[in-house]
Amino acid sequence: MYCVHIYIINRKISVTFDLEKQYSRNPRTEKDMRKHLYYLIASMLIITISLNARTNYNYKKLQRENLGRGVVAIRKDASTVTISWRYLSSDPMDTEFNVYRNGEKITSQPVSTGTLYNDAYTSRNAATYEVRPVVKGKETNHKNGRYTLPANAPTGYIRIPMNKPANGVTPAGDTYTYSPNDASIGDIDGDGEYEIILKWDPSNSHDNA
């Protein structure tokens, strides 16, 4: 009889075998058991190698973006404004946040379950929101963030101004225009906030296909 014991501890597999040979009247049965045992051992080795073959990052040496708090406020509906912000890699794990509107704190308790807060704000006037980190019960000035919700802000989105290129004219005298196409983001100027890099697609462009 072949008994196999498999233990998985801390992502490591330990395999032990108890081999007790019992003579069989059918040699083929004994041969098949050995064959299956070899397959099992090979499978365990493959799994062990797969679990241990992972990248070992040195997180202390990873280059991190020097980003700001990234506060954004969007009108959710006629009576609610949703404020969101970034949790930074430099923030302690137990960081909480206070939210202010026009300099007045509007959170009765620091936000501790995420980086989002819904403010009951019905006025259509502009409002400046500020997020301040709280560590061990005390506010810090570690990358506070601000965002001003404009007056009469639209519901469900924010307006982003674009610098549309002027219309062009082909050598044949045909006029073409530009429309927004692919976009990406990145902190190009190092101010801690993302810029949008937008590709403008001319109306006379053609697919390579």
mmCIF file of C-alpha atoms in Angstrom:
data_model
loop_
_atom_site.group_PDB
_atom_site.id
_atom_site.type_symbol
_atom_site.label_atom_id
_atom_site.label_comp_id
_atom_site.label_asym_id
_atom_site.label_seq_id
_atom_site.Cartn_x
_atom_site.Cartn_y
_atom_site.Cartn_z
ATOM 1 C CA MET A 1 0.000 0.000 0.000
ATOM 2 C CA TYR A 2 1.223 3.516 -0.792
ATOM 3 C CA CYS A 3 0.082 6.314 1.532
ATOM 4 C CA VAL A 4 0.828 9.934 0.636
ATOM 5 C CA HIS A 5 0.607 12.755 3.198
ATOM 6 C CA ILE A 6 0.499 16.318 1.846
ATOM 7 C CA TYR A 7 0.920 19.385 4.058
ATOM 8 C CA ILE A 8 0.645 23.009 2.888
ATOM 9 C CA ILE A 9 2.166 25.427 5.406
ATOM 10 C CA ASN A 10 3.008 29.041 4.543
ATOM 11 C CA ARG A 11 2.698 28.349 0.821
ATOM 12 C CA LYS A 12 5.196 25.472 1.071
ATOM 13 C CA ILE A 13 4.231 21.909 0.289
ATOM 14 C CA SER A 14 5.606 19.013 2.285
ATOM 15 C CA VAL A 15 5.032 15.509 0.967
ATOM 16 C CA THR A 16 5.738 12.342 2.948
ATOM 17 C CA PHE A 17 5.192 8.773 1.919
ATOM 18 C CA ASP A 18 4.439 5.628 3.856
ATOM 19 C CA LEU A 19 5.313 2.693 1.677
ATOM 20 C CA GLU A 20 4.024 -0.676 2.712
ATOM 21 C CA LYS A 21 4.332 -3.204 -0.012
ATOM 22 C CA GLN A 22 1.661 -5.799 -0.182
ATOM 23 C CA TYR A 23 2.220 -8.474 -2.725
ATOM 24 C CA SER A 24 -0.559 -8.575 -5.224
ATOM 25 C CA ARG A 25 -1.721 -11.497 -7.192
ATOM 26 C CA ASN A 26 -1.859 -9.165 -10.160
ATOM 27 C CA PRO A 27 1.579 -7.714 -11.062
ATOM 28 C CA ARG A 28 -0.097 -5.209 -13.342
ATOM 29 C CA THR A 29 -1.937 -3.659 -10.396
ATOM 30 C CA GLU A 30 1.371 -3.183 -8.578
ATOM 31 C CA LYS A 31 2.881 -1.588 -11.678
ATOM 32 C CA ASP A 32 -0.060 0.790 -12.102
ATOM 33 C CA MET A 33 0.222 1.893 -8.462
ATOM 34 C CA ARG A 34 3.884 2.724 -8.911
ATOM 35 C CA LYS A 35 3.086 4.646 -12.094
ATOM 36 C CA HIS A 36 0.407 6.741 -10.380
ATOM 37 C CA LEU A 37 2.746 7.395 -7.469
ATOM 38 C CA TYR A 38 5.437 8.752 -9.798
ATOM 39 C CA TYR A 39 2.885 11.045 -11.460
ATOM 40 C CA LEU A 40 1.786 12.320 -8.057
ATOM 41 C CA ILE A 41 5.348 13.090 -6.981
ATOM 42 C CA ALA A 42 6.004 14.958 -10.238
ATOM 43 C CA SER A 43 2.818 16.993 -9.806
ATOM 44 C CA MET A 44 3.757 17.972 -6.259
ATOM 45 C CA LEU A 45 7.194 19.125 -7.421
ATOM 46 C CA ILE A 46 5.663 21.276 -10.161
ATOM 47 C CA ILE A 47 3.234 22.896 -7.699
ATOM 48 C CA THR A 48 6.027 23.550 -5.198
ATOM 49 C CA ILE A 49 8.185 25.225 -7.840
ATOM 50 C CA SER A 50 5.233 27.349 -9.021
ATOM 51 C CA LEU A 51 4.435 28.584 -5.508
ATOM 52 C CA ASN A 52 8.019 29.579 -4.806
ATOM 53 C CA ALA A 53 8.790 31.068 -8.238
ATOM 54 C CA ARG A 54 7.524 34.564 -7.487
ATOM 55 C CA THR A 55 9.127 37.983 -7.697
ATOM 56 C CA ASN A 56 10.729 39.099 -4.448
ATOM 57 C CA TYR A 57 10.261 42.865 -4.384
ATOM 58 C CA ASN A 58 12.287 45.133 -2.150
ATOM 59 C CA TYR A 59 9.550 47.650 -1.408
ATOM 60 C CA LYS A 60 11.988 50.051 0.248
ATOM 61 C CA LYS A 61 13.725 50.563 -3.098
ATOM 62 C CA LEU A 62 10.635 50.900 -5.289
ATOM 63 C CA GLN A 63 10.338 54.303 -6.927
ATOM 64 C CA ARG A 64 7.042 55.935 -6.015
ATOM 65 C CA GLU A 65 5.238 58.822 -7.616
ATOM 66 C CA ASN A 66 5.236 61.969 -5.516
ATOM 67 C CA LEU A 67 1.505 62.538 -5.811
ATOM 68 C CA GLY A 68 -0.782 64.918 -3.977
ATOM 69 C CA ARG A 69 -4.039 64.132 -2.236
ATOM 70 C CA GLY A 70 -6.033 64.340 -5.481
ATOM 71 C CA VAL A 71 -9.230 65.727 -3.982
ATOM 72 C CA VAL A 72 -12.204 65.842 -6.372
ATOM 73 C CA ALA A 73 -15.793 66.916 -5.662
ATOM 74 C CA ILE A 74 -18.687 65.982 -7.960
ATOM 75 C CA ARG A 75 -22.350 66.821 -7.543
ATOM 76 C CA LYS A 76 -24.109 63.479 -7.105
ATOM 77 C CA ASP A 77 -27.641 64.876 -7.144
ATOM 78 C CA ALA A 78 -29.497 68.054 -6.215
ATOM 79 C CA SER A 79 -28.813 67.578 -2.499
ATOM 80 C CA THR A 80 -25.496 65.687 -2.374
ATOM 81 C CA VAL A 81 -21.873 66.334 -3.307
ATOM 82 C CA THR A 82 -19.466 63.391 -3.368
ATOM 83 C CA ILE A 83 -15.861 64.072 -2.347
ATOM 84 C CA SER A 84 -13.091 61.571 -3.060
ATOM 85 C CA TRP A 85 -9.337 61.639 -2.539
ATOM 86 C CA ARG A 86 -6.172 59.538 -2.620
ATOM 87 C CA TYR A 87 -4.805 57.279 0.065
ATOM 88 C CA LEU A 88 -1.052 57.708 -0.402
ATOM 89 C CA SER A 89 1.617 55.045 -0.014
ATOM 90 C CA SER A 90 3.272 57.327 2.555
ATOM 91 C CA ASP A 91 0.139 57.418 4.742
ATOM 92 C CA PRO A 92 0.219 55.289 7.914
ATOM 93 C CA MET A 93 -2.132 52.314 7.790
ATOM 94 C CA ASP A 94 -4.406 53.793 10.469
ATOM 95 C CA THR A 95 -4.823 57.170 8.730
ATOM 96 C CA GLU A 96 -8.288 58.728 8.916
ATOM 97 C CA PHE A 97 -9.542 61.914 7.285
ATOM 98 C CA ASN A 98 -11.475 65.043 8.192
ATOM 99 C CA VAL A 99 -13.381 66.851 5.451
ATOM 100 C CA TYR A 100 -13.989 70.614 5.423
ATOM 101 C CA ARG A 101 -16.285 72.780 3.318
ATOM 102 C CA ASN A 102 -15.355 76.453 3.017
ATOM 103 C CA GLY A 103 -13.169 76.107 6.115
ATOM 104 C CA GLU A 104 -15.802 74.419 8.297
ATOM 105 C CA LYS A 105 -15.448 70.773 9.303
ATOM 106 C CA ILE A 106 -18.397 68.738 8.039
ATOM 107 C CA THR A 107 -17.383 65.271 9.286
ATOM 108 C CA SER A 108 -18.588 64.565 12.825
ATOM 109 C CA GLN A 109 -16.042 61.743 13.030
ATOM 110 C CA PRO A 110 -12.948 61.195 10.857
ATOM 111 C CA VAL A 111 -13.580 59.053 7.778
ATOM 112 C CA SER A 112 -11.922 55.695 8.462
ATOM 113 C CA THR A 113 -13.567 53.237 6.063
ATOM 114 C CA GLY A 114 -12.404 54.637 2.734
ATOM 115 C CA THR A 115 -11.494 57.767 0.814
ATOM 116 C CA LEU A 116 -14.965 59.016 -0.066
ATOM 117 C CA TYR A 117 -17.539 61.192 1.672
ATOM 118 C CA ASN A 118 -21.049 62.360 0.712
ATOM 119 C CA ASP A 119 -21.857 65.912 1.779
ATOM 120 C CA ALA A 120 -25.466 67.077 2.116
ATOM 121 C CA TYR A 121 -25.039 70.313 0.157
ATOM 122 C CA THR A 122 -28.035 71.811 -1.651
ATOM 123 C CA SER A 123 -26.659 75.252 -2.481
ATOM 124 C CA ARG A 124 -25.687 75.925 -6.087
ATOM 125 C CA ASN A 125 -22.915 78.276 -4.966
ATOM 126 C CA ALA A 126 -19.258 77.359 -5.327
ATOM 127 C CA ALA A 127 -17.749 75.392 -2.439
ATOM 128 C CA THR A 128 -14.134 74.621 -1.578
ATOM 129 C CA TYR A 129 -13.541 71.210 -0.016
ATOM 130 C CA GLU A 130 -10.409 70.322 1.943
ATOM 131 C CA VAL A 131 -9.279 66.902 3.161
ATOM 132 C CA ARG A 132 -6.919 66.691 6.154
ATOM 133 C CA PRO A 133 -5.300 63.425 7.317
ATOM 134 C CA VAL A 134 -5.814 62.329 10.922
ATOM 135 C CA VAL A 135 -3.224 60.054 12.560
ATOM 136 C CA LYS A 136 -3.788 58.682 16.059
ATOM 137 C CA GLY A 137 -6.544 61.210 16.670
ATOM 138 C CA LYS A 138 -4.575 64.275 15.567
ATOM 139 C CA GLU A 139 -4.828 66.199 12.316
ATOM 140 C CA THR A 140 -1.628 66.458 10.303
ATOM 141 C CA ASN A 141 -0.634 68.674 7.408
ATOM 142 C CA HIS A 142 0.736 65.732 5.423
ATOM 143 C CA LYS A 143 -0.419 66.615 1.921
ATOM 144 C CA ASN A 144 -3.747 68.184 2.633
ATOM 145 C CA GLY A 145 -5.790 68.512 -0.537
ATOM 146 C CA ARG A 146 -8.320 71.044 -1.812
ATOM 147 C CA TYR A 147 -10.823 71.210 -4.622
ATOM 148 C CA THR A 148 -13.340 73.915 -5.501
ATOM 149 C CA LEU A 149 -16.711 72.797 -6.786
ATOM 150 C CA PRO A 150 -17.792 75.526 -9.216
ATOM 151 C CA ALA A 151 -21.127 77.277 -8.973
ATOM 152 C CA ASN A 152 -23.953 75.489 -10.787
ATOM 153 C CA ALA A 153 -21.792 72.404 -11.219
ATOM 154 C CA PRO A 154 -23.310 69.698 -13.452
ATOM 155 C CA THR A 155 -24.604 66.473 -11.939
ATOM 156 C CA GLY A 156 -22.561 63.291 -12.310
ATOM 157 C CA TYR A 157 -19.453 64.662 -14.007
ATOM 158 C CA ILE A 158 -16.933 67.494 -14.040
ATOM 159 C CA ARG A 159 -16.146 69.740 -16.971
ATOM 160 C CA ILE A 160 -12.586 69.613 -18.281
ATOM 161 C CA PRO A 161 -11.594 72.440 -20.646
ATOM 162 C CA MET A 162 -9.748 71.387 -23.803
ATOM 163 C CA ASN A 163 -7.504 73.344 -26.150
ATOM 164 C CA LYS A 164 -8.830 72.214 -29.496
ATOM 165 C CA PRO A 165 -6.433 72.772 -32.413
ATOM 166 C CA ALA A 166 -7.522 75.082 -35.188
ATOM 167 C CA ASN A 167 -8.988 73.569 -38.323
ATOM 168 C CA GLY A 168 -6.526 72.592 -41.021
ATOM 169 C CA VAL A 169 -6.505 72.703 -44.809
ATOM 170 C CA THR A 170 -5.085 69.994 -47.048
ATOM 171 C CA PRO A 171 -2.900 70.822 -50.083
ATOM 172 C CA ALA A 172 -6.017 70.159 -52.168
ATOM 173 C CA GLY A 173 -7.886 72.887 -50.309
ATOM 174 C CA ASP A 174 -10.120 70.623 -48.231
ATOM 175 C CA THR A 175 -10.790 71.670 -44.646
ATOM 176 C CA TYR A 176 -10.484 69.186 -41.801
ATOM 177 C CA THR A 177 -11.260 69.438 -38.095
ATOM 178 C CA TYR A 178 -10.022 67.718 -34.938
ATOM 179 C CA SER A 179 -11.841 65.591 -32.382
ATOM 180 C CA PRO A 180 -10.651 64.014 -29.097
ATOM 181 C CA ASN A 181 -9.171 60.531 -29.492
ATOM 182 C CA ASP A 182 -7.000 58.382 -27.224
ATOM 183 C CA ALA A 183 -5.908 59.769 -23.859
ATOM 184 C CA SER A 184 -3.509 58.916 -21.063
ATOM 185 C CA ILE A 185 -2.523 60.435 -17.726
ATOM 186 C CA GLY A 186 0.740 61.277 -15.997
ATOM 187 C CA ASP A 187 2.339 63.843 -13.709
ATOM 188 C CA ILE A 188 4.310 65.638 -16.413
ATOM 189 C CA ASP A 189 5.285 68.807 -14.544
ATOM 190 C CA GLY A 190 6.020 67.191 -11.160
ATOM 191 C CA ASP A 191 3.370 69.122 -9.223
ATOM 192 C CA GLY A 192 1.890 65.958 -7.704
ATOM 193 C CA GLU A 193 -1.255 66.024 -9.832
ATOM 194 C CA TYR A 194 -2.007 64.117 -13.009
ATOM 195 C CA GLU A 195 -2.292 65.807 -16.383
ATOM 196 C CA ILE A 196 -4.366 64.394 -19.239
ATOM 197 C CA ILE A 197 -2.423 63.779 -22.437
ATOM 198 C CA LEU A 198 -4.950 63.822 -25.261
ATOM 199 C CA LYS A 199 -4.500 62.825 -28.882
ATOM 200 C CA TRP A 200 -6.430 64.947 -31.376
ATOM 201 C CA ASP A 201 -7.662 62.974 -34.358
ATOM 202 C CA PRO A 202 -8.102 64.828 -37.686
ATOM 203 C CA SER A 203 -11.392 64.267 -39.486
ATOM 204 C CA ASN A 204 -9.578 63.151 -42.650
ATOM 205 C CA SER A 205 -7.587 60.390 -40.958
ATOM 206 C CA HIS A 206 -7.837 56.864 -42.352
ATOM 207 C CA ASP A 207 -7.522 53.488 -40.697
ATOM 208 C CA ASN A 208 -4.369 51.629 -41.738
ATOM 209 C CA ALA A 209 -6.503 48.577 -42.452
#
